[in-house]
Short mmCIF file of C-alpha atoms in Angstrom, two decimals:
data_model
loop_
_atom_site.label_atom_id
_atom_site.label_comp_id
_atom_site.label_asym_id
_atom_site.label_seq_id
_atom_site.Cartn_x
_atom_site.Cartn_y
_atom_site.Cartn_z
CA MET A 1 -27.88 -3.21 15.78
CA PRO A 2 -26.74 0.06 16.87
CA ASP A 3 -22.87 1.51 15.66
CA THR A 4 -20.10 1.17 17.94
CA PRO A 5 -19.25 4.86 18.61
CA ARG A 6 -16.91 6.54 15.70
CA LYS A 7 -12.81 6.85 17.07
CA SER A 8 -11.43 10.40 16.39
CA TYR A 9 -7.95 10.73 14.78
CA ALA A 10 -7.31 12.83 18.35
CA ASP A 11 -8.57 9.45 20.35
CA LEU A 12 -6.64 7.31 17.89
CA PHE A 13 -2.96 9.60 19.73
CA ARG A 14 -3.94 8.76 23.26
CA ARG A 15 -3.15 5.41 22.77
CA PRO A 16 0.39 5.55 23.98
CA GLU A 17 1.95 4.03 21.41
CA PHE A 18 -0.02 5.64 18.71
CA SER A 19 2.15 8.15 18.48
CA PRO A 20 5.70 6.46 18.03
CA LEU A 21 4.30 4.05 15.60
CA PHE A 22 2.95 6.88 13.76
CA LEU A 23 5.52 9.12 13.41
CA SER A 24 7.91 6.21 12.78
CA THR A 25 6.28 5.78 9.76
CA SER A 26 6.21 8.65 8.37
CA ALA A 27 10.16 9.04 8.55
CA ASN A 28 10.22 5.98 6.92
CA ILE A 29 7.43 6.79 3.58
CA ALA A 30 9.54 10.44 3.81
CA ALA A 31 13.12 8.66 3.21
CA GLN A 32 11.67 5.97 0.93
CA THR A 33 9.88 8.93 -1.36
CA VAL A 34 13.36 11.01 -1.45
CA SER A 35 15.64 8.36 -1.82
CA GLY A 36 13.45 6.67 -4.08
CA LEU A 37 14.05 9.83 -6.36
CA ALA A 38 17.55 10.75 -5.72
CA LEU A 39 18.25 7.26 -6.74
CA GLY A 40 16.20 6.67 -10.38
CA THR A 41 17.73 10.46 -10.57
CA LEU A 42 21.41 9.28 -9.94
CA VAL A 43 20.79 5.91 -12.20
CA PHE A 44 19.37 7.92 -15.09
CA ARG A 45 22.14 10.22 -15.40
CA ALA A 46 24.53 7.62 -15.15
CA THR A 47 22.88 5.39 -17.65
CA ASP A 48 20.30 7.39 -20.04
CA SER A 49 18.33 4.53 -19.62
CA PRO A 50 14.72 4.89 -18.45
CA LEU A 51 14.08 1.19 -17.15
CA LEU A 52 16.96 0.92 -15.33
CA SER A 53 15.47 4.13 -13.50
CA ALA A 54 11.94 3.32 -13.19
CA LEU A 55 13.41 -0.31 -11.65
CA SER A 56 15.80 1.71 -9.51
CA MET A 57 12.03 3.32 -7.92
CA PHE A 58 9.65 0.64 -8.10
CA GLY A 59 11.90 -2.39 -8.44
CA PRO A 60 11.49 -2.83 -4.53
CA ALA A 61 7.01 -3.35 -5.47
CA LEU A 62 8.48 -6.01 -7.19
CA ALA A 63 10.53 -7.88 -4.86
CA GLN A 64 8.12 -8.02 -2.70
CA VAL A 65 6.46 -11.12 -3.54
CA LEU A 66 9.36 -13.10 -3.05
CA GLY A 67 9.75 -11.85 0.42
CA ALA A 68 6.14 -12.67 1.20
CA THR A 69 6.62 -16.64 0.62
CA LEU A 70 9.83 -16.15 2.57
CA PHE A 71 9.90 -14.03 5.32
CA LEU A 72 6.40 -13.41 6.45
CA SER A 73 5.63 -15.63 8.48
CA GLY A 74 8.62 -13.07 10.86
CA ALA A 75 5.50 -10.66 11.08
CA ASP A 76 3.96 -12.67 13.71
CA ARG A 77 6.95 -14.61 15.22
CA LEU A 78 9.24 -11.45 15.93
CA PRO A 79 8.77 -9.05 18.78
CA PRO A 80 7.79 -5.83 17.53
CA ARG A 81 9.57 -3.28 18.29
CA ALA A 82 13.00 -5.34 18.09
CA THR A 83 11.97 -6.10 14.78
CA LEU A 84 11.22 -2.17 12.89
CA THR A 85 14.27 -1.22 14.87
CA GLY A 86 16.64 -3.40 12.99
CA LEU A 87 14.81 -3.00 9.95
CA SER A 88 15.15 1.05 10.01
CA LEU A 89 18.10 0.65 10.69
CA ALA A 90 19.56 -1.57 7.91
CA PHE A 91 17.10 0.36 5.16
CA ALA A 92 19.61 3.54 6.78
CA ALA A 93 22.45 1.27 6.21
CA ALA A 94 21.62 -0.12 2.68
CA THR A 95 20.34 3.71 1.49
CA ALA A 96 24.02 5.07 2.09
CA ALA A 97 26.12 2.27 0.67
CA LEU A 98 23.75 3.69 -2.48
CA ALA A 99 25.35 6.75 -1.68
CA LEU A 100 29.35 5.74 -2.01
CA PRO A 101 30.88 7.23 -5.21
CA GLY A 102 32.10 5.00 -7.24
CA LEU A 103 29.10 2.11 -7.16
CA PRO A 104 28.05 0.34 -10.23
CA VAL A 105 24.28 0.02 -11.33
CA TRP A 106 24.16 -3.67 -10.66
CA ALA A 107 25.08 -2.94 -7.33
CA MET A 108 22.56 -0.49 -6.47
CA LEU A 109 20.29 -2.56 -8.20
CA ALA A 110 20.73 -5.42 -6.13
CA ILE A 111 20.46 -3.55 -2.80
CA VAL A 112 17.50 -2.28 -4.16
CA LEU A 113 15.93 -5.56 -4.80
CA ALA A 114 16.92 -6.34 -1.36
CA GLU A 115 15.46 -3.66 0.70
CA GLY A 116 12.36 -4.63 -1.19
CA LEU A 117 12.86 -8.31 0.22
CA ILE A 118 12.69 -7.63 3.59
CA ALA A 119 9.95 -4.49 3.22
CA SER A 120 7.22 -7.31 3.50
CA LEU A 121 8.38 -7.90 6.85
CA GLY A 122 8.38 -4.39 7.53
CA GLY A 123 4.30 -4.04 6.26
CA GLY A 124 3.45 -7.19 8.52
CA VAL A 125 4.93 -6.52 11.40
CA ARG A 126 3.62 -2.83 11.34
CA TRP A 127 -0.15 -3.51 10.54
CA GLY A 128 0.01 -6.21 12.95
CA LEU A 129 0.87 -3.44 15.93
CA LEU A 130 -1.14 -1.07 15.20
CA ASN A 131 -4.47 -4.09 14.88
CA GLU A 132 -3.06 -4.82 18.20
CA ILE A 133 -3.07 -1.27 19.79
CA LEU A 134 -6.05 -0.17 19.01
CA THR A 135 -7.64 -3.31 18.18
CA LYS A 136 -9.44 -4.56 15.62
CA ASP A 137 -12.70 -1.86 15.88
CA GLY A 138 -10.30 0.62 15.70
CA TYR A 139 -8.14 -0.36 13.04
CA LEU A 140 -10.20 0.79 10.52
CA ALA A 141 -10.14 4.83 11.77
CA GLY A 142 -6.36 4.18 12.06
CA ARG A 143 -4.92 2.98 9.46
CA SER A 144 -7.20 5.44 7.90
CA LEU A 145 -4.99 8.09 9.05
CA PHE A 146 -1.99 6.25 8.11
CA ASN A 147 -3.22 5.98 4.75
CA MET A 148 -3.73 9.92 4.83
CA MET A 149 -0.26 10.78 6.29
CA SER A 150 1.37 8.17 3.62
CA GLY A 151 -0.17 10.19 0.62
CA VAL A 152 0.66 14.02 2.23
CA MET A 153 4.01 12.49 2.89
CA GLN A 154 4.57 11.07 -0.80
CA ILE A 155 3.26 14.73 -1.98
CA THR A 156 6.09 16.41 -0.42
CA GLY A 157 8.37 13.75 0.22
CA TYR A 158 8.78 14.63 -4.22
CA ALA A 159 8.24 18.18 -4.37
CA ALA A 160 11.28 18.70 -1.66
CA GLY A 161 13.06 15.66 -2.66
CA GLY A 162 13.04 17.74 -6.62
CA VAL A 163 14.13 20.42 -5.28
CA LEU A 164 16.96 19.11 -2.96
CA VAL A 165 17.97 17.02 -6.08
CA THR A 166 18.57 20.30 -7.70
CA LEU A 167 19.96 22.45 -5.95
CA LEU A 168 22.10 19.24 -3.37
CA SER A 169 23.02 16.42 -5.38
CA PRO A 170 21.10 12.54 -5.95
CA ARG A 171 24.35 11.40 -3.62
CA LEU A 172 23.62 14.07 -0.64
CA CYS A 173 19.91 13.05 -0.67
CA LEU A 174 20.26 9.96 -0.33
CA LEU A 175 22.66 10.37 3.07
CA LEU A 176 19.57 12.51 3.78
CA ALA A 177 16.76 9.85 3.75
CA ALA A 178 19.58 7.51 5.50
CA GLY A 179 19.27 10.03 8.03
CA LEU A 180 15.01 9.63 7.81
CA TYR A 181 15.46 6.47 8.03
CA GLY A 182 17.74 6.65 11.32
CA ALA A 183 15.25 8.88 12.77
CA ALA A 184 12.57 6.15 11.79
CA ALA A 185 14.62 3.88 13.97
CA GLY A 186 15.08 6.19 17.14
CA LEU A 187 11.19 6.59 17.09
CA ALA A 188 10.68 3.01 16.83
CA LEU A 189 12.14 2.42 20.44
CA LEU A 190 9.65 4.76 21.95
CA LEU A 191 7.52 1.21 21.35
CA THR A 192 6.47 -0.25 24.84
CA ARG A 193 8.24 -4.10 23.98
CA ARG A 194 5.61 -6.56 23.65
CA PRO A 195 5.89 -10.01 22.73
CA PRO A 196 5.20 -11.70 19.03
CA ARG A 197 1.75 -12.55 18.58
CA ALA A 198 2.69 -16.24 17.57
CA ALA A 199 4.63 -18.82 18.64
CA GLY A 200 7.00 -21.07 17.14
CA ARG A 201 10.58 -19.21 14.81
CA PRO A 202 9.69 -17.68 11.66
CA SER A 203 11.11 -19.88 8.51
CA VAL A 204 10.60 -20.25 5.14
CA THR A 205 8.37 -23.16 5.78
CA ALA A 206 6.45 -21.27 8.47
CA THR A 207 5.70 -18.43 5.42
CA TRP A 208 4.12 -21.01 2.77
CA ARG A 209 2.04 -23.05 5.84
CA ALA A 210 0.70 -19.63 7.13
CA ASN A 211 0.32 -18.37 3.58
CA ALA A 212 -1.43 -21.66 2.64
CA LEU A 213 -3.71 -21.56 5.25
CA LEU A 214 -4.96 -17.70 4.94
CA TRP A 215 -5.55 -18.82 0.97
CA SER A 216 -7.58 -21.64 1.99
CA ALA A 217 -10.77 -19.69 2.93
CA ARG A 218 -13.02 -18.81 -0.42
CA PRO A 219 -14.43 -15.42 1.51
CA ARG A 220 -10.68 -14.30 2.62
CA ARG A 221 -9.40 -15.29 -1.41
CA HIS A 222 -12.20 -12.46 -2.26
CA VAL A 223 -10.78 -10.48 -0.54
CA TYR A 224 -7.44 -10.73 -1.36
CA LEU A 225 -7.87 -10.40 -4.74
CA ALA A 226 -10.24 -7.45 -4.32
CA LEU A 227 -7.61 -5.86 -2.36
CA TRP A 228 -5.08 -6.45 -5.07
CA LEU A 229 -6.23 -6.49 -8.68
CA PRO A 230 -8.99 -3.48 -9.24
CA ASN A 231 -6.38 -1.34 -6.88
CA GLY A 232 -3.75 -2.03 -8.92
CA LEU A 233 -5.20 -2.16 -12.61
CA VAL A 234 -6.21 1.81 -11.57
CA VAL A 235 -2.46 2.34 -10.30
CA GLY A 236 -2.43 1.54 -14.01
CA CYS A 237 -3.90 4.35 -14.89
CA GLU A 238 -2.41 6.45 -13.11
CA SER A 239 1.21 5.53 -14.39
CA LEU A 240 0.47 6.44 -18.05
CA TYR A 241 -0.70 10.84 -16.32
CA VAL A 242 2.71 11.69 -17.54
CA SER A 243 2.38 10.16 -21.45
CA TYR A 244 -1.04 11.33 -20.69
CA ASP A 245 -0.35 15.04 -20.49
CA PRO A 246 3.31 15.02 -20.19
CA ARG A 247 1.93 19.42 -18.92
CA ALA A 248 -0.45 18.36 -16.71
CA ALA A 249 0.91 15.46 -15.29
CA GLY A 250 1.53 16.85 -11.75
CA THR A 251 -1.90 18.54 -11.47
CA LEU A 252 -3.94 14.65 -11.80
CA PHE A 253 -1.23 13.29 -8.99
CA ALA A 254 -2.31 16.13 -7.13
CA CYS A 255 -6.21 15.36 -7.90
CA ALA A 256 -5.60 11.88 -7.48
CA ALA A 257 -4.03 12.13 -4.02
CA LEU A 258 -6.48 14.96 -2.95
CA GLY A 259 -9.42 12.50 -4.22
CA MET A 260 -7.68 9.44 -1.91
CA LEU A 261 -7.76 11.40 0.82
CA ALA A 262 -11.19 12.47 1.00
CA GLY A 263 -11.92 8.23 0.95
CA ASP A 264 -10.07 7.22 2.90
CA VAL A 265 -11.67 10.37 4.88
CA THR A 266 -15.10 9.43 4.55
CA VAL A 267 -15.23 5.52 4.98
CA GLY A 268 -12.14 6.01 8.16
CA ARG A 269 -14.21 8.54 9.96
CA LEU A 270 -17.70 10.09 8.09
CA LEU A 271 -19.79 6.53 6.88
CA PRO A 272 -21.71 5.33 10.03
CA ALA A 273 -19.68 1.02 10.63
CA ARG A 274 -23.59 -0.10 9.61
CA LEU A 275 -22.68 0.88 5.68
CA ARG A 276 -19.28 0.28 5.29
CA PRO A 277 -20.12 -3.04 4.38
CA ARG A 278 -22.56 -2.25 2.14
CA LEU A 279 -20.31 0.13 0.22
CA GLY A 280 -16.94 -1.85 -0.82
CA VAL A 281 -18.37 -3.15 -3.62
CA PRO A 282 -19.77 0.67 -5.25
CA LEU A 283 -16.45 2.04 -4.35
CA LEU A 284 -14.51 -0.38 -6.62
CA VAL A 285 -16.38 0.71 -9.27
CA LEU A 286 -15.92 4.27 -8.28
CA LEU A 287 -12.31 3.70 -8.11
CA ALA A 288 -12.67 2.09 -12.35
CA ALA A 289 -15.62 4.39 -13.96
CA PRO A 290 -14.22 7.81 -14.59
CA TYR A 291 -11.24 6.82 -16.23
CA LEU A 292 -14.05 5.19 -19.30
CA ALA A 293 -14.63 8.72 -20.13
CA LEU A 294 -11.01 9.64 -20.75
CA PHE A 295 -11.12 7.80 -24.38
CA LEU A 296 -12.60 10.65 -25.07
CA ARG A 297 -10.16 13.46 -24.56
CA PRO A 298 -12.01 15.45 -22.50
CA PRO A 299 -11.08 18.90 -21.35
CA LEU A 300 -7.77 19.29 -18.27
CA PRO A 301 -10.62 20.82 -15.71
CA LEU A 302 -12.93 17.93 -16.29
CA THR A 303 -10.07 14.55 -16.55
CA ALA A 304 -8.96 16.36 -12.64
CA VAL A 305 -12.07 16.28 -11.40
CA LEU A 306 -12.35 12.89 -13.13
CA VAL A 307 -9.79 11.56 -11.80
CA ALA A 308 -10.31 12.75 -8.24
CA LEU A 309 -13.93 11.42 -7.90
CA ALA A 310 -12.07 7.85 -8.95
CA SER A 311 -9.63 8.36 -6.72
CA VAL A 312 -12.61 8.54 -3.44
CA GLY A 313 -12.65 5.24 -4.36
CA PHE A 314 -9.26 3.67 -2.83
CA GLY A 315 -11.44 4.00 0.07
CA ALA A 316 -12.63 0.58 -0.93
CA SER A 317 -9.29 -0.74 0.66
CA LEU A 318 -9.56 0.06 4.10
CA VAL A 319 -13.49 -1.90 4.11
CA GLN A 320 -11.63 -4.58 2.58
CA GLN A 321 -8.55 -4.38 5.60
CA GLU A 322 -11.28 -4.53 7.30
CA ARG A 323 -13.27 -7.03 6.26
CA LEU A 324 -9.50 -9.20 6.60
CA VAL A 325 -8.67 -8.78 9.88
CA THR A 326 -12.55 -10.24 11.20
CA LEU A 327 -11.42 -13.40 9.28
CA THR A 328 -7.95 -13.76 10.02
CA PRO A 329 -7.34 -15.37 13.52
CA ASP A 330 -5.74 -12.77 16.03
CA GLU A 331 -2.14 -14.78 15.90
CA LEU A 332 -2.00 -14.34 12.22
CA THR A 333 -3.10 -10.98 11.94
CA GLY A 334 0.18 -9.34 10.78
CA HIS A 335 1.05 -12.13 8.42
CA ALA A 336 -2.26 -11.60 6.75
CA LEU A 337 -2.09 -7.84 6.76
CA GLY A 338 1.92 -8.81 5.43
CA LEU A 339 0.37 -10.45 2.65
CA HIS A 340 -1.96 -7.61 1.69
CA SER A 341 0.72 -5.05 1.53
CA ALA A 342 3.19 -6.87 -0.20
CA GLY A 343 0.51 -8.18 -2.99
CA MET A 344 -1.67 -5.23 -3.42
CA LEU A 345 2.41 -3.62 -4.08
CA THR A 346 3.58 -6.36 -6.58
CA ALA A 347 -0.07 -5.72 -8.75
CA GLN A 348 0.72 -2.34 -8.84
CA GLY A 349 4.15 -2.78 -10.34
CA LEU A 350 3.05 -5.38 -13.16
CA ALA A 351 -0.39 -3.19 -13.81
CA ALA A 352 1.60 -0.02 -14.42
CA THR A 353 3.75 -2.49 -16.70
CA LEU A 354 1.28 -3.43 -18.35
CA ALA A 355 -0.42 -0.01 -18.92
CA GLY A 356 2.58 1.58 -20.61
CA THR A 357 2.92 -2.26 -22.95
CA VAL A 358 -0.58 -1.04 -23.79
CA ALA A 359 0.19 2.70 -24.20
CA GLN A 360 3.35 2.04 -26.25
CA PHE A 361 1.04 0.34 -29.10
CA THR A 362 -2.12 1.98 -28.85
CA SER A 363 -2.30 5.76 -26.75
CA PRO A 364 -2.14 6.57 -23.38
CA ALA A 365 -5.74 7.66 -23.28
CA THR A 366 -6.98 4.08 -24.44
CA ALA A 367 -4.40 2.08 -22.34
CA MET A 368 -6.13 3.99 -19.30
CA THR A 369 -9.40 3.32 -20.63
CA ALA A 370 -8.63 -0.52 -21.64
CA MET A 371 -7.50 -0.51 -17.64
CA ALA A 372 -10.40 0.60 -16.64
CA VAL A 373 -12.06 -1.57 -18.50
CA VAL A 374 -10.48 -4.40 -16.99
CA SER A 375 -11.22 -3.39 -13.53
CA LEU A 376 -14.77 -3.12 -14.03
CA ALA A 377 -14.70 -6.76 -15.40
CA VAL A 378 -13.09 -8.09 -12.22
CA THR A 379 -15.21 -6.59 -9.26
CA LEU A 380 -18.11 -7.54 -11.19
CA THR A 381 -16.10 -11.43 -11.40
CA LEU A 382 -15.65 -11.18 -7.48
CA THR A 383 -18.90 -10.34 -6.85
CA VAL A 384 -20.67 -12.00 -8.52
CA ALA A 385 -18.50 -15.12 -6.93
CA SER A 386 -18.79 -13.79 -3.13
CA ARG A 387 -22.38 -13.98 -3.67
CA ARG A 388 -22.86 -17.70 -5.06
CA ASP A 389 -20.19 -19.15 -2.88
CA ALA A 390 -21.05 -17.07 0.59
CA GLY A 391 -24.92 -15.85 -0.23
CA ASP A 392 -23.83 -12.62 1.77
CA GLY A 393 -24.23 -10.04 -0.90
CA GLY A 394 -21.24 -9.98 -1.74
CA LEU A 395 -17.15 -9.84 -0.51
CA LEU A 396 -19.00 -9.56 2.88
CA PRO A 397 -17.20 -10.81 5.87
CA ARG A 398 -18.10 -14.22 7.08
CA ARG A 399 -16.56 -17.30 9.74
CA VAL A 400 -14.63 -19.35 8.03
CA PRO A 401 -12.33 -22.45 8.91
CA GLY A 402 -9.48 -20.55 10.78
CA ALA A 403 -11.22 -17.57 11.56
CA ALA A 404 -11.10 -16.47 15.08
#
């Protein structure tokens, strides 16, 4: 079968709604990055506790798993424009509240966890809308561009946030982040008014029912696990860059970001459609394999190359997301993608905690190697299970009960 024409990134911006969604999401990510750094600094200065500082920055990711079990049905049952606008305004208000002088640390953490609960809904609405705007054949190229933007905004946000926290103060940076959330809300208003993708009112029961349906099909389960576990375990490796080499951590993070961008461009723009399904598993292997060499403590230039090479493997998530969309009914697309996002962030937070614990009792190099070994073992197990159950070559899309 001939490949369908590949969409260029310029083609995506010709869709009327793509630009406001892209810009609104960019403002949201910039706000999250600046506010996370500012809040982590504020909490550390108040408590001198690395644990509380880390929880203030990464607590929302861990809270997303609870949000995915309570609110995710709203991803397809609420109007996208109003929901994205309302969520950005809610984040603006919450971030401004964090800047209040004299706010106790427990109140800050409570606000941050509340933000994490509703963030899972925002991911489902956003990615479901992207799939509507671009249709399923254009989703991969669009998500690739969003991933690239996210990496650039995080690098820029952390760099600018670090300067601003030093020159101004954490509370002023929080107010700046609140303003960015407000700008994101204004940009979301430029979206077309669309009806919800699914009928019915959002509820906890509806969320559980949809989660059960999505999880009931074995091929979808394999895709979800492949999206969450190998990726999360390697993020556990990345969480140890600072302790592995404190003076070169910034270099390693930059190389990882560069590799991830290269993987997104390659998978989202350069690979022919007929080849993408066959590269999902090899990319997952590439994601973990270079970290096996870090046990030998290679020199920094070689370590940087290995980190960049490994991060190209993050492009596997684009292949798997495309498969997930293929396996999911249209009326559950937002819910399915929101569940992926929430599960991925939760897995990354748990893996970072596990990697830190292992490093505490051994060494960062040993822990990174161990996490890579487990990631490879998970990939192998999922591939064998997928081939046995579906007979399709391993983690390949297939029509399943409940799929469109």
